[in-house]
Structure formats: C-alpha cells, structure tokens
Tab-separated table of C-alpha atoms in Angstrom:
chain	number	residue	atom	x	y	z
B	1	UNK	CA	3.117	-3.549	-12.210
B	2	UNK	CA	1.446	-4.791	-15.092
B	3	UNK	CA	-1.563	-4.370	-17.583
B	4	UNK	CA	-4.373	-6.972	-18.550
B	5	UNK	CA	-6.917	-6.684	-21.394
B	6	UNK	CA	-9.460	-9.388	-22.525
B	7	UNK	CA	-12.086	-9.726	-25.263
B	8	UNK	CA	-15.258	-11.699	-25.764
B	9	UNK	CA	-16.280	-11.304	-29.394
B	10	UNK	CA	-18.959	-13.043	-31.908
B	11	UNK	CA	-16.114	-12.772	-34.604
B	12	UNK	CA	-12.288	-12.784	-34.411
B	13	UNK	CA	-11.074	-11.111	-30.995
B	14	UNK	CA	-7.546	-11.477	-32.338
B	15	UNK	CA	-6.887	-7.519	-33.532
B	16	UNK	CA	-8.787	-6.042	-30.450
B	17	UNK	CA	-6.808	-7.900	-28.016
B	18	UNK	CA	-3.402	-6.987	-29.768
B	19	UNK	CA	-4.373	-3.391	-30.067
B	20	UNK	CA	-5.911	-3.550	-26.728
B	21	UNK	CA	-2.799	-5.141	-25.028
B	22	UNK	CA	-0.640	-2.934	-26.838
B	23	UNK	CA	-1.924	0.235	-24.981
B	24	UNK	CA	-1.075	-1.468	-21.937
B	25	UNK	CA	2.813	-1.021	-22.771
B	26	UNK	CA	3.616	1.966	-20.284
B	27	UNK	CA	2.462	-0.413	-17.310
B	28	UNK	CA	5.346	-2.717	-18.144
B	29	UNK	CA	8.406	-3.591	-19.624
B	30	UNK	CA	9.937	-7.138	-19.413
B	31	UNK	CA	7.189	-9.643	-20.867
B	32	UNK	CA	3.940	-9.496	-22.682
B	33	UNK	CA	1.744	-12.244	-23.740
B	34	UNK	CA	-1.638	-13.408	-25.462
B	35	UNK	CA	-3.379	-16.397	-25.235
B	36	UNK	CA	-7.066	-16.946	-26.948
B	37	UNK	CA	-9.678	-19.644	-27.408
B	38	UNK	CA	-11.122	-20.661	-30.890
B	39	UNK	CA	-12.099	-23.804	-32.894
B	40	UNK	CA	-8.761	-25.180	-32.415
B	41	UNK	CA	-8.798	-24.711	-28.714
B	42	UNK	CA	-6.167	-22.597	-26.890
B	43	UNK	CA	-3.296	-20.903	-28.431
B	44	UNK	CA	-0.661	-18.651	-26.679
B	45	UNK	CA	2.277	-16.694	-27.308
B	46	UNK	CA	4.745	-14.899	-24.599
B	47	UNK	CA	7.861	-12.619	-25.465
B	48	UNK	CA	10.330	-10.650	-23.694
B	49	UNK	CA	9.824	-7.034	-24.438
B	50	UNK	CA	12.620	-5.649	-22.544
B	51	UNK	CA	14.163	-4.110	-25.630
B	52	UNK	CA	11.724	-4.735	-28.267
B	53	UNK	CA	8.035	-2.935	-28.251
B	54	UNK	CA	5.326	-5.350	-27.637
B	55	UNK	CA	3.420	-4.944	-31.137
B	56	UNK	CA	6.460	-5.752	-33.058
B	57	UNK	CA	7.253	-8.872	-31.328
B	58	UNK	CA	3.717	-9.993	-31.696
B	59	UNK	CA	2.899	-9.054	-34.986
B	60	UNK	CA	3.933	-12.238	-36.570
B	61	UNK	CA	1.669	-14.465	-33.896
B	62	UNK	CA	-1.443	-12.583	-35.073
B	63	UNK	CA	-2.261	-15.597	-37.771
B	64	UNK	CA	-1.866	-18.273	-34.851
B	65	UNK	CA	-3.748	-16.543	-32.318
B	66	UNK	CA	-7.024	-16.943	-33.826
B	67	UNK	CA	-10.219	-17.348	-31.617
B	68	UNK	CA	-13.014	-15.437	-30.541
B	69	UNK	CA	-12.220	-15.119	-26.724
B	70	UNK	CA	-8.892	-13.950	-25.623
B	71	UNK	CA	-6.693	-12.353	-22.890
B	72	UNK	CA	-3.257	-10.448	-22.905
B	73	UNK	CA	-1.032	-8.987	-20.889
B	74	UNK	CA	2.166	-6.217	-20.320
B	75	UNK	CA	4.171	-7.667	-17.297
B	76	UNK	CA	7.188	-6.158	-15.327
B	77	UNK	CA	7.711	-9.714	-13.634
B	78	UNK	CA	6.571	-13.145	-14.527
B	79	UNK	CA	5.826	-14.512	-17.645
B	80	UNK	CA	2.254	-14.819	-18.552
B	81	UNK	CA	-0.818	-15.696	-19.539
B	82	UNK	CA	-0.485	-19.220	-17.933
B	83	UNK	CA	-2.506	-22.196	-19.562
B	84	UNK	CA	-3.770	-24.693	-17.018
B	85	UNK	CA	-5.383	-28.049	-17.227
B	86	UNK	CA	-7.054	-29.166	-13.913
B	87	UNK	CA	-10.093	-30.755	-12.385
B	88	UNK	CA	-11.895	-27.423	-13.076
B	89	UNK	CA	-11.052	-27.947	-16.996
B	90	UNK	CA	-8.756	-25.863	-19.282
B	91	UNK	CA	-8.286	-22.224	-18.787
B	92	UNK	CA	-5.733	-19.504	-19.219
B	93	UNK	CA	-4.982	-16.840	-16.493
B	94	UNK	CA	-3.116	-13.563	-16.346
B	95	UNK	CA	-2.885	-11.343	-13.143
B	96	UNK	CA	-2.090	-8.065	-11.844
B	97	UNK	CA	-0.755	-7.624	-8.060
B	98	UNK	CA	1.740	-8.496	-5.530
B	99	UNK	CA	1.655	-11.554	-3.360
B	100	UNK	CA	3.476	-11.233	0.241
B	101	UNK	CA	2.744	-14.700	1.723
B	102	UNK	CA	3.924	-16.570	-0.900
B	103	UNK	CA	5.722	-19.113	1.308
B	104	UNK	CA	2.610	-19.878	3.421
B	105	UNK	CA	0.548	-20.116	0.408
B	106	UNK	CA	2.856	-22.804	-0.951
B	107	UNK	CA	2.552	-24.831	2.189
B	108	UNK	CA	-1.095	-24.666	1.830
B	109	UNK	CA	-0.858	-25.656	-1.730
B	110	UNK	CA	1.168	-28.763	-0.846
B	111	UNK	CA	-1.058	-29.541	1.918
B	112	UNK	CA	-4.050	-29.550	-0.589
B	113	UNK	CA	-2.674	-31.977	-3.051
B	114	UNK	CA	-0.095	-29.601	-5.477
B	115	UNK	CA	2.706	-31.748	-5.952
B	116	UNK	CA	5.015	-28.945	-7.441
B	117	UNK	CA	5.639	-25.663	-8.923
B	118	UNK	CA	7.701	-24.641	-11.877
B	119	UNK	CA	10.416	-21.880	-10.889
B	120	UNK	CA	11.392	-18.958	-12.747
B	121	UNK	CA	14.760	-17.724	-13.199
B	122	UNK	CA	16.285	-16.779	-10.297
B	123	UNK	CA	14.425	-19.553	-7.935
B	124	UNK	CA	10.936	-17.767	-7.464
B	125	UNK	CA	7.469	-19.085	-8.136
B	126	UNK	CA	5.640	-17.565	-10.680
B	127	UNK	CA	2.921	-15.598	-9.035
B	128	UNK	CA	0.024	-16.112	-11.409
B	129	UNK	CA	0.844	-19.911	-11.294
B	130	UNK	CA	0.323	-19.526	-7.414
B	131	UNK	CA	-2.966	-17.869	-8.183
B	132	UNK	CA	-4.140	-20.784	-10.516
B	133	UNK	CA	-3.153	-23.325	-7.826
B	134	UNK	CA	-5.188	-21.808	-5.308
B	135	UNK	CA	-8.259	-21.535	-7.768
B	136	UNK	CA	-7.924	-25.186	-8.348
B	137	UNK	CA	-8.250	-26.193	-4.321
B	138	UNK	CA	-11.949	-25.140	-4.852
B	139	UNK	CA	-15.030	-26.665	-6.828
B	140	UNK	CA	-15.366	-23.886	-9.486
B	141	UNK	CA	-13.665	-20.819	-10.754
B	142	UNK	CA	-15.870	-18.607	-9.021
B	143	UNK	CA	-15.017	-20.224	-5.506
B	144	UNK	CA	-11.363	-20.636	-6.407
B	145	UNK	CA	-11.063	-16.711	-7.096
B	146	UNK	CA	-12.981	-15.787	-4.549
B	147	UNK	CA	-10.542	-18.049	-2.224
B	148	UNK	CA	-7.552	-16.070	-3.894
B	149	UNK	CA	-9.018	-12.636	-2.786
B	150	UNK	CA	-9.489	-13.891	0.520
B	151	UNK	CA	-6.205	-15.580	1.301
B	152	UNK	CA	-3.416	-13.254	-0.855
B	153	UNK	CA	-2.038	-11.014	1.508
B	154	UNK	CA	-1.329	-8.061	-0.848
B	155	UNK	CA	-3.348	-7.194	-3.748
B	156	UNK	CA	-4.850	-9.858	-6.771
B	157	UNK	CA	-7.004	-8.492	-9.970
B	158	UNK	CA	-6.910	-11.092	-12.454
B	159	UNK	CA	-8.676	-12.524	-15.954
B	160	UNK	CA	-9.495	-16.171	-16.311
B	161	UNK	CA	-10.162	-17.515	-20.610
B	162	UNK	CA	-12.643	-20.395	-20.248
B	163	UNK	CA	-14.192	-21.896	-23.563
B	164	UNK	CA	-17.148	-20.373	-22.953
B	165	UNK	CA	-15.898	-17.021	-21.672
B	166	UNK	CA	-13.931	-14.480	-19.587
B	167	UNK	CA	-13.899	-14.443	-15.749
B	168	UNK	CA	-12.906	-10.855	-14.770
B	169	UNK	CA	-12.274	-9.899	-10.909
B	170	UNK	CA	-10.920	-7.130	-9.159
B	171	UNK	CA	-8.942	-7.057	-6.078
B	172	UNK	CA	-10.706	-7.328	-2.969
B	173	UNK	CA	-9.890	-3.801	-1.818
B	174	UNK	CA	-9.823	-2.465	-5.490
B	175	UNK	CA	-6.479	-1.515	-5.585
B	176	UNK	CA	-5.953	-1.927	-9.006
B	177	UNK	CA	-9.010	-1.193	-11.582
B	178	UNK	CA	-10.817	-3.194	-14.071
B	179	UNK	CA	-13.588	-1.609	-16.614
B	180	UNK	CA	-15.714	-3.120	-18.735
B	181	UNK	CA	-16.449	-1.985	-22.386
B	182	UNK	CA	-18.764	-2.943	-24.901
B	183	UNK	CA	-19.700	-2.600	-28.665
B	184	UNK	CA	-22.101	-4.402	-30.737
B	185	UNK	CA	-20.601	-7.529	-31.358
B	186	UNK	CA	-18.280	-8.058	-28.402
B	187	UNK	CA	-16.965	-6.948	-24.606
B	188	UNK	CA	-14.090	-6.345	-23.160
B	189	UNK	CA	-12.382	-6.107	-19.804
B	190	UNK	CA	-9.346	-3.833	-19.367
B	191	UNK	CA	-7.302	-2.335	-16.611
B	192	UNK	CA	-6.900	0.955	-18.538
B	193	UNK	CA	-10.185	2.785	-19.606
B	194	UNK	CA	-8.874	4.366	-22.742
B	195	UNK	CA	-7.204	1.147	-24.395
B	196	UNK	CA	-10.345	0.126	-25.938
B	197	UNK	CA	-11.673	3.674	-27.237
B	198	UNK	CA	-9.871	3.726	-30.691
B	199	UNK	CA	-11.394	-0.271	-31.342
B	200	UNK	CA	-15.324	1.358	-31.035
B	201	UNK	CA	-16.038	0.021	-27.651
B	202	UNK	CA	-17.194	2.438	-25.202
B	203	UNK	CA	-17.321	2.288	-21.325
B	204	UNK	CA	-20.044	0.431	-19.532
B	205	UNK	CA	-18.962	0.329	-16.043
B	206	UNK	CA	-16.024	-0.054	-13.869
B	207	UNK	CA	-15.958	-3.193	-11.649
B	208	UNK	CA	-16.283	-2.658	-7.621
B	209	UNK	CA	-13.783	-3.788	-5.434
B	210	UNK	CA	-13.848	-7.504	-5.420
B	211	UNK	CA	-16.325	-7.762	-8.090
B	212	UNK	CA	-16.470	-10.997	-10.390
B	213	UNK	CA	-18.072	-10.948	-13.675
B	214	UNK	CA	-18.130	-13.567	-16.773
B	215	UNK	CA	-17.933	-11.713	-20.060
B	216	UNK	CA	-19.215	-13.198	-23.013
B	217	UNK	CA	-19.876	-11.591	-26.360
B	218	UNK	CA	-23.419	-10.652	-25.064
B	219	UNK	CA	-22.610	-8.758	-21.984
B	220	UNK	CA	-20.983	-9.205	-18.263
B	221	UNK	CA	-22.744	-10.808	-15.613
B	222	UNK	CA	-22.130	-10.124	-11.877
B	223	UNK	CA	-21.106	-13.591	-10.193
B	224	UNK	CA	-19.829	-12.164	-6.886
B	225	UNK	CA	-20.881	-8.542	-5.967
B	226	UNK	CA	-18.594	-5.807	-4.892
B	227	UNK	CA	-17.852	-5.149	-1.519
B	228	UNK	CA	-18.170	-1.683	0.278
B	229	UNK	CA	-14.567	-1.134	1.047
B	230	UNK	CA	-12.105	0.137	-1.273
B	231	UNK	CA	-8.579	1.296	-1.344
B	232	UNK	CA	-7.580	2.117	-5.119
B	233	UNK	CA	-4.085	3.020	-5.518
B	234	UNK	CA	-3.490	6.764	-5.420
B	235	UNK	CA	-0.077	6.507	-7.281
B	236	UNK	CA	-2.197	5.494	-10.457
B	237	UNK	CA	-3.015	9.237	-10.925
B	238	UNK	CA	0.391	10.444	-9.514
B	239	UNK	CA	2.312	8.070	-12.187
B	240	UNK	CA	1.175	5.169	-13.438
B	241	UNK	CA	-1.863	5.935	-15.290
B	242	UNK	CA	-1.909	7.185	-18.828
B	243	UNK	CA	-3.150	10.866	-19.278
B	244	UNK	CA	-6.077	9.274	-20.908
B	245	UNK	CA	-7.091	7.319	-18.351
B	246	UNK	CA	-10.147	7.417	-15.699
B	247	UNK	CA	-10.400	5.481	-12.560
B	248	UNK	CA	-13.604	5.957	-10.334
B	249	UNK	CA	-14.490	8.764	-12.537
B	250	UNK	CA	-11.337	10.835	-12.177
B	251	UNK	CA	-9.466	11.372	-15.196
B	252	UNK	CA	-5.480	11.454	-14.632
B	253	UNK	CA	-4.772	14.431	-16.910
B	254	UNK	CA	-7.300	16.691	-15.147
B	255	UNK	CA	-6.028	15.353	-11.872
B	256	UNK	CA	-2.565	16.398	-12.463
B	257	UNK	CA	-3.644	19.674	-13.471
B	258	UNK	CA	-5.230	19.902	-10.183
B	259	UNK	CA	-1.844	19.031	-8.604
B	260	UNK	CA	-0.268	21.346	-10.271
B	261	UNK	CA	-2.609	24.079	-9.472
B	262	UNK	CA	-2.396	23.667	-5.699
B	263	UNK	CA	1.171	23.258	-5.758
B	264	UNK	CA	1.364	26.747	-7.262
B	265	UNK	CA	-1.120	28.112	-4.369
B	266	UNK	CA	1.084	26.731	-1.960
B	267	UNK	CA	3.814	28.860	-3.539
B	268	UNK	CA	2.042	32.077	-4.122
B	269	UNK	CA	2.958	32.772	-0.317
B	270	UNK	CA	6.562	32.221	-0.749
B	271	UNK	CA	8.248	35.583	-1.837
B	272	UNK	CA	11.600	34.010	-2.230
B	273	UNK	CA	10.696	31.900	-5.207
B	274	UNK	CA	10.323	33.533	-8.193
B	275	UNK	CA	11.109	31.120	-11.068
B	276	UNK	CA	11.397	32.359	-15.038
B	277	UNK	CA	9.690	29.344	-16.205
B	278	UNK	CA	8.137	26.154	-15.071
B	279	UNK	CA	8.743	22.480	-16.589
B	280	UNK	CA	7.895	19.151	-16.036
B	281	UNK	CA	10.088	16.219	-16.097
B	282	UNK	CA	8.856	14.227	-19.107
B	283	UNK	CA	6.519	12.589	-19.393
B	284	UNK	CA	4.836	12.013	-15.960
B	285	UNK	CA	5.786	15.443	-14.412
B	286	UNK	CA	4.587	17.450	-17.675
B	287	UNK	CA	0.759	17.779	-16.794
B	288	UNK	CA	1.523	18.853	-13.209
B	289	UNK	CA	3.645	21.510	-14.464
B	290	UNK	CA	0.862	22.860	-16.538
B	291	UNK	CA	-1.627	22.790	-13.798
B	292	UNK	CA	1.261	24.945	-11.852
B	293	UNK	CA	1.867	27.311	-14.913
B	294	UNK	CA	-2.026	27.873	-15.421
B	295	UNK	CA	-2.655	28.819	-12.016
B	296	UNK	CA	0.748	30.912	-11.414
B	297	UNK	CA	0.934	32.698	-14.921
B	298	UNK	CA	4.410	31.561	-14.980
B	299	UNK	CA	5.380	30.407	-18.491
B	300	UNK	CA	5.354	26.890	-19.173
B	301	UNK	CA	8.354	25.877	-21.149
B	302	UNK	CA	10.431	22.346	-22.067
B	303	UNK	CA	13.899	23.152	-21.143
B	304	UNK	CA	14.749	19.595	-21.899
B	305	UNK	CA	13.164	17.064	-24.097
B	306	UNK	CA	12.821	13.339	-24.116
B	307	UNK	CA	14.718	11.764	-26.583
B	308	UNK	CA	12.196	8.911	-27.800
B	309	UNK	CA	13.076	7.291	-31.198
B	310	UNK	CA	15.377	4.755	-29.179
B	311	UNK	CA	14.725	5.239	-25.487
B	312	UNK	CA	11.047	5.055	-25.427
B	313	UNK	CA	10.591	3.854	-21.522
B	314	UNK	CA	13.098	4.171	-18.882
B	315	UNK	CA	10.982	2.637	-16.302
B	316	UNK	CA	12.568	-0.107	-15.732
B	317	UNK	CA	15.670	-2.041	-16.366
B	318	UNK	CA	16.390	-4.460	-13.808
B	319	UNK	CA	19.624	-2.657	-12.506
B	320	UNK	CA	19.684	0.970	-10.958
B	321	UNK	CA	22.766	1.592	-12.751
B	322	UNK	CA	21.180	1.007	-16.090
B	323	UNK	CA	17.917	3.050	-15.180
B	324	UNK	CA	20.253	6.098	-14.415
B	325	UNK	CA	22.077	5.716	-17.411
B	326	UNK	CA	19.085	5.708	-19.390
B	327	UNK	CA	17.597	8.307	-17.844
B	328	UNK	CA	20.524	10.645	-18.397
B	329	UNK	CA	20.928	9.792	-21.964
B	330	UNK	CA	17.015	10.334	-23.088
B	331	UNK	CA	17.074	14.031	-21.910
B	332	UNK	CA	18.461	16.920	-24.411
B	333	UNK	CA	18.725	20.135	-22.913
B	334	UNK	CA	17.536	22.992	-24.599
B	335	UNK	CA	20.348	25.958	-23.869
B	336	UNK	CA	18.163	28.413	-24.773
B	337	UNK	CA	15.557	27.913	-22.323
B	338	UNK	CA	18.156	27.087	-19.254
B	339	UNK	CA	20.979	29.624	-19.609
B	340	UNK	CA	20.798	31.996	-16.702
B	341	UNK	CA	17.134	31.350	-15.981
B	342	UNK	CA	15.473	30.220	-12.672
B	343	UNK	CA	13.595	27.057	-13.298
B	344	UNK	CA	11.005	25.216	-11.321
B	345	UNK	CA	10.795	21.843	-12.231
B	346	UNK	CA	7.994	19.185	-11.341
B	347	UNK	CA	8.544	15.340	-11.216
B	348	UNK	CA	5.958	12.881	-10.104
B	349	UNK	CA	7.894	11.760	-7.122
B	350	UNK	CA	11.498	11.209	-5.634
B	351	UNK	CA	12.164	7.604	-4.588
B	352	UNK	CA	16.027	7.355	-4.466
B	353	UNK	CA	16.632	11.065	-5.765
B	354	UNK	CA	19.497	9.560	-7.927
B	355	UNK	CA	17.892	10.652	-11.261
B	356	UNK	CA	16.418	13.971	-10.168
B	357	UNK	CA	19.978	14.865	-8.727
B	358	UNK	CA	21.732	14.337	-12.019
B	359	UNK	CA	18.673	16.044	-14.023
B	360	UNK	CA	19.284	19.077	-11.518
B	361	UNK	CA	23.051	18.923	-12.133
B	362	UNK	CA	22.547	18.642	-15.923
B	363	UNK	CA	20.627	21.954	-15.879
B	364	UNK	CA	23.248	23.828	-13.719
B	365	UNK	CA	25.716	22.494	-16.110
B	366	UNK	CA	23.576	23.987	-19.179
B	367	UNK	CA	23.529	27.124	-17.537
B	368	UNK	CA	20.673	27.287	-14.820
B	369	UNK	CA	20.608	30.022	-12.122
B	370	UNK	CA	18.052	27.915	-10.174
B	371	UNK	CA	16.477	24.963	-9.773
B	372	UNK	CA	13.246	24.759	-7.578
B	373	UNK	CA	12.060	21.097	-7.434
B	374	UNK	CA	7.884	20.216	-6.622
B	375	UNK	CA	7.154	16.753	-6.306
B	376	UNK	CA	3.734	15.775	-7.204
B	377	UNK	CA	3.053	13.803	-4.269
B	378	UNK	CA	3.968	13.396	-0.627
B	379	UNK	CA	7.407	12.332	0.388
B	380	UNK	CA	7.608	8.411	-0.105
B	381	UNK	CA	8.500	6.720	3.353
B	382	UNK	CA	6.940	3.208	3.259
B	383	UNK	CA	7.516	0.542	0.646
B	384	UNK	CA	4.285	-0.380	-0.918
B	385	UNK	CA	3.068	-3.788	0.248
B	386	UNK	CA	0.467	-3.942	-2.327
B	387	UNK	CA	1.721	-3.398	-5.665
B	388	UNK	CA	5.077	-3.393	-7.148
B	389	UNK	CA	5.544	0.312	-8.075
B	390	UNK	CA	9.301	0.168	-7.597
B	391	UNK	CA	12.317	-2.234	-7.708
B	392	UNK	CA	13.530	-1.159	-4.406
B	393	UNK	CA	14.011	-4.445	-2.399
B	394	UNK	CA	14.046	-2.186	0.894
B	395	UNK	CA	12.613	1.078	2.536
B	396	UNK	CA	16.026	2.134	3.000
B	397	UNK	CA	16.543	2.658	-0.816
B	398	UNK	CA	14.093	5.498	-0.189
B	399	UNK	CA	15.994	8.900	0.286
B	400	UNK	CA	13.576	9.770	3.031
B	401	UNK	CA	14.473	6.684	5.135
B	402	UNK	CA	18.166	7.097	4.719
B	403	UNK	CA	17.723	10.632	5.924
B	404	UNK	CA	15.901	9.511	8.997
B	405	UNK	CA	17.978	6.459	9.807
B	406	UNK	CA	21.112	9.198	9.885
B	407	UNK	CA	18.785	11.181	12.322
B	408	UNK	CA	17.148	8.714	14.337
B	409	UNK	CA	18.782	5.523	14.083
B	410	UNK	CA	17.586	2.345	12.054
B	411	UNK	CA	14.916	1.172	14.454
B	412	UNK	CA	12.626	3.958	14.190
B	413	UNK	CA	8.952	3.834	15.968
B	414	UNK	CA	5.883	4.362	14.047
B	415	UNK	CA	5.302	7.561	15.820
B	416	UNK	CA	8.631	8.840	15.042
B	417	UNK	CA	7.596	8.117	10.780
B	418	UNK	CA	4.487	9.506	11.443
B	419	UNK	CA	5.980	12.713	12.595
B	420	UNK	CA	8.076	12.807	9.538
B	421	UNK	CA	5.021	12.370	7.629
B	422	UNK	CA	3.301	15.219	9.103
B	423	UNK	CA	4.017	18.258	6.712
B	424	UNK	CA	3.329	20.689	9.476
B	425	UNK	CA	6.140	19.327	11.962
B	426	UNK	CA	9.801	20.477	12.565
B	427	UNK	CA	11.041	17.003	11.473
B	428	UNK	CA	9.599	17.337	8.259
B	429	UNK	CA	10.780	20.648	7.493
B	430	UNK	CA	14.384	19.094	8.310
B	431	UNK	CA	14.156	16.443	6.084
B	432	UNK	CA	13.079	18.290	3.222
B	433	UNK	CA	16.233	20.739	3.926
B	434	UNK	CA	18.244	17.831	3.946
B	435	UNK	CA	16.967	16.256	0.697
B	436	UNK	CA	17.235	19.650	-0.761
B	437	UNK	CA	21.003	19.978	0.306
B	438	UNK	CA	21.791	16.122	-0.707
B	439	UNK	CA	20.492	17.085	-4.185
B	440	UNK	CA	21.212	20.074	-4.631
B	441	UNK	CA	17.971	21.882	-5.235
B	442	UNK	CA	17.451	25.627	-4.333
B	443	UNK	CA	14.425	24.879	-2.559
B	444	UNK	CA	12.029	21.627	-2.282
B	445	UNK	CA	8.566	21.702	-1.301
B	446	UNK	CA	6.407	18.411	-1.682
B	447	UNK	CA	2.538	18.010	-2.290
B	448	UNK	CA	1.145	17.689	0.836
B	449	UNK	CA	-1.032	14.491	1.558
B	450	UNK	CA	-4.417	16.738	2.064
B	451	UNK	CA	-3.784	18.533	-1.168
B	452	UNK	CA	-3.374	15.018	-3.078
B	453	UNK	CA	-6.269	13.467	-1.757
B	454	UNK	CA	-8.453	16.943	-2.848
B	455	UNK	CA	-6.841	16.937	-6.182
B	456	UNK	CA	-8.041	13.286	-6.701
B	457	UNK	CA	-11.455	14.076	-5.571
B	458	UNK	CA	-12.639	10.958	-4.132
B	459	UNK	CA	-13.064	10.227	-0.120
B	460	UNK	CA	-10.113	9.694	1.403
B	461	UNK	CA	-10.969	6.646	3.134
B	462	UNK	CA	-11.242	5.028	-0.703
B	463	UNK	CA	-7.714	5.937	-1.409
B	464	UNK	CA	-4.648	3.987	-0.447
B	465	UNK	CA	-1.769	6.165	0.629
B	466	UNK	CA	0.416	3.871	2.619
B	467	UNK	CA	3.436	4.761	0.791
B	468	UNK	CA	3.125	8.430	2.111
B	469	UNK	CA	1.914	7.870	5.565
B	470	UNK	CA	2.102	4.161	6.373
B	471	UNK	CA	-1.835	3.590	6.954
B	472	UNK	CA	-3.092	0.372	5.522
C-alpha cells in the first residue's frame, strides 16, 4: 500500500508537502520521498523509514527541498518519487497501486524503444519506473497516463510533477482515492482527505474513476473526464483508512461504528454470548468495538493497551516472524479488566490468524474466562490482485484457504469457494467452527458481506469486495 500527496502553491510548498506527506505514514512503513520544482529545477530526497518516522528523516532536507510545486509519498514497496528525463520533458512521478502484468509490460516497453530498467534489490523492476516508461511511449503526458490506465492489469493512481504544475490521475476504476484541497494561494492533491485540513486547505472535490486533472496554484482543471464504473476498495474503510478519512462521502470512523452496531444486532439473538465487556484490538478494531458497545449496552473497555512510544506501527516488517514478535511486544495487559471476565474482542480482519491466536492466548494467560471474536469484515478467501494489502505470497497463507484445502483439496472450484463465502451455507459454518477451534476462540462470528456493504452505505456495485467473494 502507500499514500501520495502533492502541492501547487504561489509561495513555497515545502512545509505543506512535508506535513501532508507525513500524514500518510499509516499507509506504509518502508520508504518515504519528496520531489519539488523551484527556481533551481527539480530536487528530490528518498529515505528508508522502516525504523524511523518520516518526519525525523526528512526534517534535515527541508532547506534543500525548496520550490513552489512538489509531490511526496509514503510507500511499502519501491523507492519514489522518481525523476525522469524524456522526450516529454523532465518530470517527477509517484504512484500507488499494483501491477500484475509486469512481464508483458516489460516486453512492450522493449519493443517500443525502452533500452533498460534499473533493478531494485531482489531483482524486481520498480513499478513506478515502469509507469514512467509507459507514459513516455506516447506523445503527451496525458495520453501516456491514459495508456497506463488502459494497459496496467491491477490498479494505478499517480501524481506527475512538471515545471508548470501537477498531473493527478485516479485509478481507472477508482480503487484508491484522490481528493483535491484548496486554500487562498495553493491547491493540493491527496490520497487521504484529512491530510491537508490542519494546513489550512478545505476539500474541493474527489476525483472520479480514471479522472485526470492538472493542478496549479490557481485551480484544478479536468483534462480527462471520469468514467462511470467504480470499484473502490472496501478495505479502505475496514482497515487502511485513518479514522478522520472520508471516501466517497463516507467517513471511516462513522462507518466502523456502523459495523460494530450491525455485529451487535446479529449477536442479539445469540443467548450463549453474554460478555462482560467489549474491546477492540488496537487500533483498527477500536471504533468497531465502540459501535458494538453503543448498540448492545455492554461496556466498552481497554483490557490491553498498545505501547506506542517505541512500537508505533506493526504493519509490516518484511518477515512474518518479526511482525508476530512486534505485535506481541506492543500489547500490555490490564489484568484488572481481564481476570475472570468474559471478553468480546473485535479485530479488523483475520488473515493468517497467528497474531489473533497469540492475543487470545495472552488474554487467557491473563485470567480471561472467555474470548469471543468478531472480525469487522467477512472471511478473507481470495488474495487481492489490485492492492498490496498483505505481504502474503499465496492464498494458502490465508487461514480460510488452508482449512478449505484440508477439507476439499487444494484444487477447489469457484462454485465450492462461492459456497464457503456464503454466510448461510453449511460449509461456511463448519469453516468458522474450525477457525475458532484452531485459534482457541470461545465463539467466532464474522461481519457478513451484506452488512459490510450496508455499513459503508454506497451502492454495492461501486465497491470492490474481491477478497471476500472473488468477484471482480
């Protein structure tokens, strides 16, 4: 995943760019970068932020990154922004997305005159460099961006910094957002709608799917109109989005309250579930838990606290063992709120199940009588082909698919998978029973897909729910 931010200002853009990019730090943990254009041309800085927050790495660069136009990014993958010199002129580029047909695009680029790509560590090609190569195969930047939207299998939202302004383009199906902000002497483009509020900007509008705009200090001009079809990622509300974010007019925090409310309504008829308190796994489960508590009348409590001074984020060291260790180290129990208590715990999702199993054991070891688990989204059955929402290399990393493989074999038909995705089927119920057994939960009930889409509140045909039901 990742976040991007751009500023076009009549005066220096540097501080707005710095803080606006920093406000995307929840979306990535590996690389941060900024590029600006000013009287001395282009300047750029990229740093590794795996062990140090973005703002501490870039504070010393601000004097050198001076200009009126700039773009920045937080990335979980490749170093960016990139500086490019081509027949279309000089520009900087940053992207958010995923490319599934990289080999095909490499062949096309070689045939169209590209001579080489610079390998990243591990031998892979930088996806942002690939996007720049595709843009340069056309006669203008706008045509090139349209070509990228057309030919990339996956998703691609991007910013291109030129000496005259910033091109902002949302993914063809709007899987990730771009919103335009404005103030008296500047305009900005941002993945997150809250990232510019404390900088004095107010929201002008969100870009539509596939829309391309040109941003200057005077405004944002549409160069390519938005399409009708949209498939925005539903996981933005479930997990990725910061609580203050709003996508398609729907606030993340409010949506999570609604999720918790619907989970509580489903539990109302289950006489065997009588928890003493409701808690959310910090931080992404907390709002869901508040919604559950408000609806059910069961007190909301914090039986464990995340230790943030030295462990601000856990999502995502490269190795699973490191992620598990960090997740375990961060949570500190409040024994008085756990001992001899029946707890209902809400997490945003269950991927492998490793961390939640360890959290459950940690609660039992701290004296809990029962631990009821309510994930705030349906079971994850399919890997995401559109965004890098997990470091899983295979769908068999998902606990659901391992259980299905044990029951059905590894070559499972679409029809069988569809039955396991159906919350009213026997296969679904038995899959949940096995997950609860393996992870040592007292009870387990997931958020239903129909309840999830209702919680978001926009038409289901506008949402991408592929990871839950396999539908593209």
